Tab-separated table of C-alpha atoms in Angstrom:
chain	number	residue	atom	x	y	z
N	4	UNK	CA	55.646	-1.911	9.225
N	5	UNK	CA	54.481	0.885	11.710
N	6	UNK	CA	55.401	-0.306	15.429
N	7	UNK	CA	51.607	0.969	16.686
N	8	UNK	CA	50.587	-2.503	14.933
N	9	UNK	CA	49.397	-5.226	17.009
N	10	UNK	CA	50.904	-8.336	17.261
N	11	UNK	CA	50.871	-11.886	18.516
N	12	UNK	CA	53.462	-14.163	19.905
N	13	UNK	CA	51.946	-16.932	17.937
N	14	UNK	CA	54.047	-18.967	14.590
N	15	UNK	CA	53.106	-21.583	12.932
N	16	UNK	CA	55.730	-24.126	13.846
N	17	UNK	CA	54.310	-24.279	17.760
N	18	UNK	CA	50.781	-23.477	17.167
N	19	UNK	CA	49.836	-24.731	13.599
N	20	UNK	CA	50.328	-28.440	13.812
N	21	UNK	CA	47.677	-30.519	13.384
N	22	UNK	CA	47.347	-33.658	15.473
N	23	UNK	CA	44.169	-35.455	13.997
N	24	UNK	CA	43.243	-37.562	11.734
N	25	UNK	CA	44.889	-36.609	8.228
N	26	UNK	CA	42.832	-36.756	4.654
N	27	UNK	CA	44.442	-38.300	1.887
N	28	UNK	CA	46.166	-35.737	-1.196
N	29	UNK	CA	43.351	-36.854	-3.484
N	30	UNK	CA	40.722	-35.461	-1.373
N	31	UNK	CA	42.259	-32.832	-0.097
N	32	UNK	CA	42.874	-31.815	-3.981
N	33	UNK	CA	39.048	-32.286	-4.263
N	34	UNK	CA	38.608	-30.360	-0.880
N	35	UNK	CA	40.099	-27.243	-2.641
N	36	UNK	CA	39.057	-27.667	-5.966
N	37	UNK	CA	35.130	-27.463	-4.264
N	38	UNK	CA	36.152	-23.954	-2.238
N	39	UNK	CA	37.681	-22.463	-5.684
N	40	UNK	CA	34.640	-22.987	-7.226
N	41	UNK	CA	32.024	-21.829	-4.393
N	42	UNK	CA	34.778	-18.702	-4.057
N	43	UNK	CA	33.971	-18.057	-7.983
N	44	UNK	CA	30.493	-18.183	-7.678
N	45	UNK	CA	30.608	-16.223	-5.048
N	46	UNK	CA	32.583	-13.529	-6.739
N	47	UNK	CA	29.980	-13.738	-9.510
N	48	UNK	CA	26.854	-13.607	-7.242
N	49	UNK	CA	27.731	-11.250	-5.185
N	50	UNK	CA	26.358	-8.201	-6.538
N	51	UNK	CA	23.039	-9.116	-7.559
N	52	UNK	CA	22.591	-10.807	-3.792
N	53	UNK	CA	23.499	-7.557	-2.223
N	54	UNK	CA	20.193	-5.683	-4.439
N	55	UNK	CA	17.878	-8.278	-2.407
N	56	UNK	CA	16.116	-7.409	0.879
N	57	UNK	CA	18.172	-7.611	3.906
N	58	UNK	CA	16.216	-11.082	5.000
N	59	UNK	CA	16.691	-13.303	2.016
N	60	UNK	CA	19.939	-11.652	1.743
N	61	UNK	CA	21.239	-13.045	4.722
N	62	UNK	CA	19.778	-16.657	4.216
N	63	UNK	CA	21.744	-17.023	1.265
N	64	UNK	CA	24.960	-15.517	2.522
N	65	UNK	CA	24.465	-18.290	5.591
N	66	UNK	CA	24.008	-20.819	3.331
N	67	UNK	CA	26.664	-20.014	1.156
N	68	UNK	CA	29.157	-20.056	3.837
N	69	UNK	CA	28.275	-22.784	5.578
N	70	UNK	CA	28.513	-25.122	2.345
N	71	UNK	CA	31.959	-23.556	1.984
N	72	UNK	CA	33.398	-24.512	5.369
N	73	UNK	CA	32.154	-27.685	4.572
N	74	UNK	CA	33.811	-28.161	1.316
N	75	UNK	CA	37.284	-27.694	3.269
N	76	UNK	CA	35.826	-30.841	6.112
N	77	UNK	CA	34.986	-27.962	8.800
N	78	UNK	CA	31.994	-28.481	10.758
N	79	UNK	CA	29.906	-25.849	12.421
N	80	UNK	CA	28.477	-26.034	15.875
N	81	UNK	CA	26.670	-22.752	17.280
N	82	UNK	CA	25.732	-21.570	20.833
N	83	UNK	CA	22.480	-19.172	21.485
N	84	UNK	CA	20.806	-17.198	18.856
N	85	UNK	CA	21.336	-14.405	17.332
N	86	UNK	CA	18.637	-12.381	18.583
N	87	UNK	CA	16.609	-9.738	16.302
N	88	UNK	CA	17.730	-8.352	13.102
N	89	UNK	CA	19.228	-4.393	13.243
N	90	UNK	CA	22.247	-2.751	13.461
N	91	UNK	CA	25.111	-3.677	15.487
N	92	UNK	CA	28.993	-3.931	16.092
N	93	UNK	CA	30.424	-7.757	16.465
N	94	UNK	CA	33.416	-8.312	17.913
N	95	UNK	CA	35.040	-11.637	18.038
N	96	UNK	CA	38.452	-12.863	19.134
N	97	UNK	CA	40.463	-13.679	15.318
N	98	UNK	CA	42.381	-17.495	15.245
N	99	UNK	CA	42.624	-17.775	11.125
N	100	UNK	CA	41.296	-16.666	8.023
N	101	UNK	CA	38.520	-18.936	8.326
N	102	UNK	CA	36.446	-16.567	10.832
N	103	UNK	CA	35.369	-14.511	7.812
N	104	UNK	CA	33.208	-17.477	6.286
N	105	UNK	CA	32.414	-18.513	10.176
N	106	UNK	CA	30.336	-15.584	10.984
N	107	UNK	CA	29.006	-15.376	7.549
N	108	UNK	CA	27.647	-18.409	8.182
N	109	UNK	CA	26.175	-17.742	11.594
N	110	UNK	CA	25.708	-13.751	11.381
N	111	UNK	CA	25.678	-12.141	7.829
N	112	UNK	CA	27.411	-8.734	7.969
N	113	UNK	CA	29.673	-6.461	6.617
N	114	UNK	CA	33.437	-7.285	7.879
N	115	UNK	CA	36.086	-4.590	8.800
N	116	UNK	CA	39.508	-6.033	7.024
N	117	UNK	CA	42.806	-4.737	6.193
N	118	UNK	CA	43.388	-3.427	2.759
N	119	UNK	CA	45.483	-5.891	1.741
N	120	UNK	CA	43.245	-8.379	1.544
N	121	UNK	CA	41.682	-6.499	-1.734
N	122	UNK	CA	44.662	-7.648	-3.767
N	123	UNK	CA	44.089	-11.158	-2.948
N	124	UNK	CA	43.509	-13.488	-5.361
N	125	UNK	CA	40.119	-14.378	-6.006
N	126	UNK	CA	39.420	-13.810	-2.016
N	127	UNK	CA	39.644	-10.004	-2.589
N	128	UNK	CA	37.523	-9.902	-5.302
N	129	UNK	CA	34.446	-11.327	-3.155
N	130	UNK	CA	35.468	-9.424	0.196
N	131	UNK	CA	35.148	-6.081	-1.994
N	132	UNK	CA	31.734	-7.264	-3.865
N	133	UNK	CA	30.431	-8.608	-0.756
N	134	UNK	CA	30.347	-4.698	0.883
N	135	UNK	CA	34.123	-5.096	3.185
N	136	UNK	CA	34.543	-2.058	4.887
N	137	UNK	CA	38.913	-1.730	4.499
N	138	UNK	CA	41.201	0.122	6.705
N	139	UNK	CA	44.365	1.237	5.915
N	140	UNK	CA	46.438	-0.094	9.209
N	141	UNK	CA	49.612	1.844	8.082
N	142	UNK	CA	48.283	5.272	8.437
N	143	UNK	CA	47.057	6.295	11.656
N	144	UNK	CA	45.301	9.204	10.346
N	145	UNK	CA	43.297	7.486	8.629
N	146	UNK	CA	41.834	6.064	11.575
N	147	UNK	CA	38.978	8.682	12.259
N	148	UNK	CA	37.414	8.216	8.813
N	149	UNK	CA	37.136	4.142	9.419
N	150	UNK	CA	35.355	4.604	12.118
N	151	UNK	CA	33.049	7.367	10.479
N	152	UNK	CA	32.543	4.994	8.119
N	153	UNK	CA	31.940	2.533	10.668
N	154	UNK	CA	29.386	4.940	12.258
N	155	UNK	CA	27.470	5.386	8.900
N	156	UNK	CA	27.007	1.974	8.288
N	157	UNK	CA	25.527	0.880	11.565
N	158	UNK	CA	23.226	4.017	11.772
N	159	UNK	CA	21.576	2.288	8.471
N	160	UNK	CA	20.909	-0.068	10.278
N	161	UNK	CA	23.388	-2.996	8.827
N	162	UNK	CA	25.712	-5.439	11.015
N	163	UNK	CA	29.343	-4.836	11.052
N	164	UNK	CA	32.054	-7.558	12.234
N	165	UNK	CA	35.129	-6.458	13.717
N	166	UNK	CA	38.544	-8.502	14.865
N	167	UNK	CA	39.330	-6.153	18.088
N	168	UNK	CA	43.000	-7.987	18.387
N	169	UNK	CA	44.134	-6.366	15.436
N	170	UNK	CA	45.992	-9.894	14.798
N	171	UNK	CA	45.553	-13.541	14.755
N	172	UNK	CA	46.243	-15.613	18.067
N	173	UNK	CA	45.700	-19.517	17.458
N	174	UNK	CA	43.127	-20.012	20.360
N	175	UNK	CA	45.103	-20.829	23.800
N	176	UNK	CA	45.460	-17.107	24.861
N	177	UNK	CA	44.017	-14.062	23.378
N	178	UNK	CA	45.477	-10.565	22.867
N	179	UNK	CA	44.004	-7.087	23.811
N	180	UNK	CA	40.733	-5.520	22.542
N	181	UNK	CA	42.179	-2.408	20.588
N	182	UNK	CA	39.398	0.351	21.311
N	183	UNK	CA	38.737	2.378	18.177
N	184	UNK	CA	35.782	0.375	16.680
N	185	UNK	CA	34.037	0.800	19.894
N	186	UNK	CA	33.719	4.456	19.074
N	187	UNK	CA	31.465	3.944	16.224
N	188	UNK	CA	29.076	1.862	18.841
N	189	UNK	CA	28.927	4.509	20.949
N	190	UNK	CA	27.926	7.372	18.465
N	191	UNK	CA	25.434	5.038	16.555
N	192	UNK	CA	23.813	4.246	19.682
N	193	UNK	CA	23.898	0.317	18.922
N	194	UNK	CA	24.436	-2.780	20.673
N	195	UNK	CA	27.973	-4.836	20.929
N	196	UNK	CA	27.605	-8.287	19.853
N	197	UNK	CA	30.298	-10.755	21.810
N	198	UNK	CA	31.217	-13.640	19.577
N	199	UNK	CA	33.991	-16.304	20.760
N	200	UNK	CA	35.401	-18.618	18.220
N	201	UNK	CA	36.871	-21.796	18.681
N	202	UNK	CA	38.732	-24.495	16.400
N	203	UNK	CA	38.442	-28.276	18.364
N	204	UNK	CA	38.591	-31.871	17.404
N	205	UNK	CA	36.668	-34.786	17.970
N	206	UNK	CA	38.150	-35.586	21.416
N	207	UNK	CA	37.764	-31.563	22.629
N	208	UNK	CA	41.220	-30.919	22.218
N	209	UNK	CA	42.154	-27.559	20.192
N	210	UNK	CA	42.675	-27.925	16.314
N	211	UNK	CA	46.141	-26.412	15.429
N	212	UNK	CA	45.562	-26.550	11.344
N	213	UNK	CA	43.113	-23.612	11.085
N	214	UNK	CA	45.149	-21.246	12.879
N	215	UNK	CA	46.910	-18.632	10.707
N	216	UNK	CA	49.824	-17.203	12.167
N	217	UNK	CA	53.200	-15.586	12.050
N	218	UNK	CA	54.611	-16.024	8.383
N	219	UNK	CA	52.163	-18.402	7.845
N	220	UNK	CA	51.508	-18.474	3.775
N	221	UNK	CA	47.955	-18.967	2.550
N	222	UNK	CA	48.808	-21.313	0.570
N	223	UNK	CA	50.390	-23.573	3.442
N	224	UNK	CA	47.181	-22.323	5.957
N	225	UNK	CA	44.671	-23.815	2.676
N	226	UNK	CA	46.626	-27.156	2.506
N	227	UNK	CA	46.967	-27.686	6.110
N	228	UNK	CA	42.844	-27.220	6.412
N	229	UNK	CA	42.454	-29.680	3.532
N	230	UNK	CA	44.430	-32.093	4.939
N	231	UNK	CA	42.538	-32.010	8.406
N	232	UNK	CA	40.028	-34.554	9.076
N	233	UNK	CA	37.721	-33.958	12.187
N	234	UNK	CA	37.964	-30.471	12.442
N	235	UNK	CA	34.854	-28.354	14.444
N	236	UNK	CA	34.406	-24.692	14.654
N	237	UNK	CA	32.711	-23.480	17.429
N	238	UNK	CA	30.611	-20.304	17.759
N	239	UNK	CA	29.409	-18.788	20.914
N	240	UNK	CA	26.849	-16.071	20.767
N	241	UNK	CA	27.420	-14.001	23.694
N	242	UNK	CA	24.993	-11.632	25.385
N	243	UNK	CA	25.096	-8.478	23.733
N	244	UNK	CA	25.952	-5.724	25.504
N	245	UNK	CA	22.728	-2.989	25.563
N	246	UNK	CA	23.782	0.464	23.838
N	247	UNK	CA	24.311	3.143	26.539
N	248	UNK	CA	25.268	1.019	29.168
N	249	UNK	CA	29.289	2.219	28.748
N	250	UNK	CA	29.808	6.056	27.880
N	251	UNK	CA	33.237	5.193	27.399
N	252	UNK	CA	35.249	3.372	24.613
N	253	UNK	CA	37.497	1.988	27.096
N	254	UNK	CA	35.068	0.476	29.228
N	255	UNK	CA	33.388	-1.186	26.125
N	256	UNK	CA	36.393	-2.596	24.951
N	257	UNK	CA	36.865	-4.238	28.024
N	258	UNK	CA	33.747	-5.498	28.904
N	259	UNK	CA	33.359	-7.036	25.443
N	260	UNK	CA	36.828	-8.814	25.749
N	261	UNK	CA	35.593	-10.082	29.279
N	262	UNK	CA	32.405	-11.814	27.661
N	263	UNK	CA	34.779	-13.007	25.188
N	264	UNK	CA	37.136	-14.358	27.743
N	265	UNK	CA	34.910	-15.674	29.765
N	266	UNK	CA	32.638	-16.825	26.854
N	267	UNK	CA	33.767	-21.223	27.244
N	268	UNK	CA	34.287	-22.515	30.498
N	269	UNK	CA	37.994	-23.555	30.771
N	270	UNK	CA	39.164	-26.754	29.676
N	271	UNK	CA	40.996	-29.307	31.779
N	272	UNK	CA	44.628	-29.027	31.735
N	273	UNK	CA	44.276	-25.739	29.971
N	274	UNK	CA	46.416	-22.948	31.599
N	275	UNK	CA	45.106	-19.935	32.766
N	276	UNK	CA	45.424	-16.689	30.456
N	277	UNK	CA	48.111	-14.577	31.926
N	278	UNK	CA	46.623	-11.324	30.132
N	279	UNK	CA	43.192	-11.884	31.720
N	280	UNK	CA	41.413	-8.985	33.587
N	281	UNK	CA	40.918	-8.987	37.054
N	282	UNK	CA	37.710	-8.030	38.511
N	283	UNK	CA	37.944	-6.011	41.782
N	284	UNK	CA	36.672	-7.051	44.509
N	285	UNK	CA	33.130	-5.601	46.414
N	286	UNK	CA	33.582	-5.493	49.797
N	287	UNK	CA	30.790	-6.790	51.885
N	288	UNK	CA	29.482	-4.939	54.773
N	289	UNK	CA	28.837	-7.160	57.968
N	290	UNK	CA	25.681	-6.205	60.209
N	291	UNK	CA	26.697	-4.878	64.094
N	292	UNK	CA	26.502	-7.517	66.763
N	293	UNK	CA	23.819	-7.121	69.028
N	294	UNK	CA	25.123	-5.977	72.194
N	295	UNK	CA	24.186	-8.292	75.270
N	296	UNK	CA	23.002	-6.745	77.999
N	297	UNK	CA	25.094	-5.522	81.032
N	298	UNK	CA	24.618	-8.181	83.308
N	299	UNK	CA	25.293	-10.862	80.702
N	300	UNK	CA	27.936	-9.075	79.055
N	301	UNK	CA	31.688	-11.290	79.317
N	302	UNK	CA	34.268	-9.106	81.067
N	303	UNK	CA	37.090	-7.751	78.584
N	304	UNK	CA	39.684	-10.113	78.786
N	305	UNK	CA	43.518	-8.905	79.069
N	306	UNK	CA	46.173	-10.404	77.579
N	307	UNK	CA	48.152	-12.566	79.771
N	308	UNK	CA	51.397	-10.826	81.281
N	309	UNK	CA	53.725	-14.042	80.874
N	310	UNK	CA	57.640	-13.539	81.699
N	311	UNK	CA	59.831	-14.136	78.416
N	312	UNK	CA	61.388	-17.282	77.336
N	313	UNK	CA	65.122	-17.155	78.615
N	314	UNK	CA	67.463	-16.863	75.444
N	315	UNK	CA	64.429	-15.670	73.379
N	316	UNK	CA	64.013	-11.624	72.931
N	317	UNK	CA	60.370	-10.490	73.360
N	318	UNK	CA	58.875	-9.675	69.855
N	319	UNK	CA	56.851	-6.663	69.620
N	320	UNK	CA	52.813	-6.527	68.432
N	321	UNK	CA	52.131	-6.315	64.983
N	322	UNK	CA	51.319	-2.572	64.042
N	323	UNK	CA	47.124	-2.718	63.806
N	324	UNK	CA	46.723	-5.888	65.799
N	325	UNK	CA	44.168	-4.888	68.247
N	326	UNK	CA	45.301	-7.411	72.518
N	327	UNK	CA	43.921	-11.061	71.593
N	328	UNK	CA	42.230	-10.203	67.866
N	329	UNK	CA	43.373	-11.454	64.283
N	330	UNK	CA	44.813	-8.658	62.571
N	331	UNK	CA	42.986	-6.074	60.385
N	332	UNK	CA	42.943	-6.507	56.920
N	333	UNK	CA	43.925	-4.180	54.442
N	334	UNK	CA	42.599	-3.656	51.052
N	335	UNK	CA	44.887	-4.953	48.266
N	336	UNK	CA	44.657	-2.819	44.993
N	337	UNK	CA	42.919	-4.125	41.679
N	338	UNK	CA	44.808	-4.804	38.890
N	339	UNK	CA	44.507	-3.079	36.282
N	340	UNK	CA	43.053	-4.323	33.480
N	341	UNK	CA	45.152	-4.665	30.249
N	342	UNK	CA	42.441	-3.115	27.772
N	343	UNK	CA	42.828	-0.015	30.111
N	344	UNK	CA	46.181	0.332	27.882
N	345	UNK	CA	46.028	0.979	24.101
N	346	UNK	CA	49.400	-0.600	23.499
N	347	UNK	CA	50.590	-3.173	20.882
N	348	UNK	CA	53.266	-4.285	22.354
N	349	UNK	CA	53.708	-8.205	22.764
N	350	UNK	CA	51.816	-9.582	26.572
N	351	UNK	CA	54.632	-9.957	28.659
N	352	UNK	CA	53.377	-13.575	29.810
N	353	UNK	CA	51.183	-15.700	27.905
N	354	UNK	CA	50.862	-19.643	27.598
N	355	UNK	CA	53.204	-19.379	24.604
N	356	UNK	CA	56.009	-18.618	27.078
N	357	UNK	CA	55.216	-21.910	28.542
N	358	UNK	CA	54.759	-24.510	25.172
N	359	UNK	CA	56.692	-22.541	22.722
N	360	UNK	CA	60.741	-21.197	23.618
N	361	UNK	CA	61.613	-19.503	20.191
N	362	UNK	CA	62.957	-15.838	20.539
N	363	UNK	CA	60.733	-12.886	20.417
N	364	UNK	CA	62.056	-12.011	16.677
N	365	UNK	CA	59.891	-15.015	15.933
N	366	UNK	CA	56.428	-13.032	17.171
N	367	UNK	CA	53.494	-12.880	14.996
N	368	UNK	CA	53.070	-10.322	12.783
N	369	UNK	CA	50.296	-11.827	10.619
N	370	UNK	CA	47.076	-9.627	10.570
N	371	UNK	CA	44.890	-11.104	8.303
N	372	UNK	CA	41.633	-8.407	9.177
């Protein structure tokens, strides 16, 4: 595997537990046995569907999904709209496989996914028929035509969903925005469409049996979902971000992974993302005081000339402290952000370091999209 690839610090044994309710074998068998067969029909559908206008297009495709994620017990909750139809990058943060069918079911489009998923069984037959743009991960060079493509395809006007991360996290932190499908927003003049995604249980707590992680196996990730009772997936439409507002890549990568970030107001209890970007501060200027006038004006007081202490040396003034006045304050550098890097190396702190001790050698290297 190239070391450019992203990665996460997430595995299945400290992320992927579910703690919920459980569904019995015999309808969890049913569970799956109702997903093969809307995956089939899907695979046979496809084609024709993609002939019809864009409109009834997409009210099937939302319909189709939804019916799926409900066949494996998932619920679907959304927040906001999704605004007027037209071309436009969506960029989401990526927890399991099951954010393909989520934002099918909330905002047809065409995904960006690795090439492997094409020789997956059954599920690569429908991502190809169903118009998934693939990119080759392993060759760098092939980078500038994806996002060519990318360009093409939202200059005719079509939606296209990205993953940014380049890899799954399982929901309590979230990994860097990698900047290259940003390009394509910027030369088709379109807008960027923050999505967050979320996997919770009845009491609010996050669901552990959707994410897909590390080594995880698909066939483990499809029997862990089945078995899950009480399982919600959450979709926040974010305010998209208005085409020409950023001239740079950069800066649109990290103000959509902001949005993201700050897309669900922190749970209680729930630790604070390490990786998060720090907005600098604006200094505010204060107004002059008024001067009095002279015959009201207080007389400049001097600091009192007291003998020192005996058996205590006199201490000198604090460099900038201006006789009987707090000191002045300095400005403290901004950090920088961590999208302002294009680097796939592992975060160096992240709430994993905190619930999860296994080595590094253990990190993620599941990228599903």
């Amino acid at each position: 595997m190239s070391v450019w690839l992203p990665t996460g610090p997430c595995t299945p044994a400290a992320c992927a537990a579910h703690t919920g309710a459980a569904a019995g074998v015999p309808r969890a068998v049913l569970r799956l046995a109702a997903a093969l067969a809307l995956l089939v029909l899907g695979v046979l559908t496809a084609p024709p569907v993609r002939l019809l206008p864009a409109r009834s297009r997409h009210a099937l495709v939302r319909a189709w999904a939804t019916v799926l994620l409900r066949s494996l017990g998932v619920r679907i909750t959304v927040h906001g709209a999704p605004g007027p139809d037209g071309g436009r990058l969506i960029v989401a943060n990526h927890i399991s496989w099951l954010d393909i069918p989520l934002v099918a079911a909330v905002l047809p489009s065409r995904m960006l996914a690795k090439s492997d998923i094409r020789g997956w069984p059954v599920i690569g037959g429908l991502a190809a028929r169903a118009g998934t743009l693939f990119i080759e991960r392993d060759r760098i060079r092939a980078l500038p035509a994806t996002v060519d493509t990318l360009t093409r395809v939202l200059l005719g006007g079509d939606r296209v969903t990205v993953f940014p991360e380049g890899s799954t996290w399982c929901g309590r932190a979230q990994g860097p925005f990698r900047r290259a499908a940003f390009q394509s927003a910027l030369d088709a003049r379109v807008p960027v469409q923050p999505v967050r995604i979320g996997y919770l249980l009845a009491d609010g707590e996050l669901a552990g049996a959707p994410a897909f992680v590390g080594d995880d196996p698909l066939t483990a990730s499809l029997w862990r979902i089945a078995r899950a009772r009480g399982v919600r997936a959450e979709v926040w439409l974010l305010p998209r971000i208005p085409a020409g507002r950023y001239a740079d890549r950069r800066d649109l990568a990290a103000a959509a992974r902001l949005a993201v970030l700050a897309g669900t107001p922190q749970r209680a209890g729930e630790p604070v993302l390490a990786d998060a970007p720090v907005p600098r501060a604006v200094p505010v200027e204060r107004p002059a005081p008024t001067p009095l006038p002279q015959d009201l004006s207080p007389a400049p007081e001097s600091p009192p000339n007291r003998p020192p202490l005996p058996g205590i040396p006199a201490q000198p003034r604090p460099a900038g402290r201006s006789p009987g006045g707090p000191p002045h304050r300095t400005d403290q550098p901004a950090m920088p952000s961590t999208t302002d890097r294009d680097s796939a190396k592992r975060p160096s702190a992240s709430v994993h370091h905190c619930v999860n001790s296994s080595p590094a050698a253990e990190s993620s290297l599941r990228t599903p999209s």
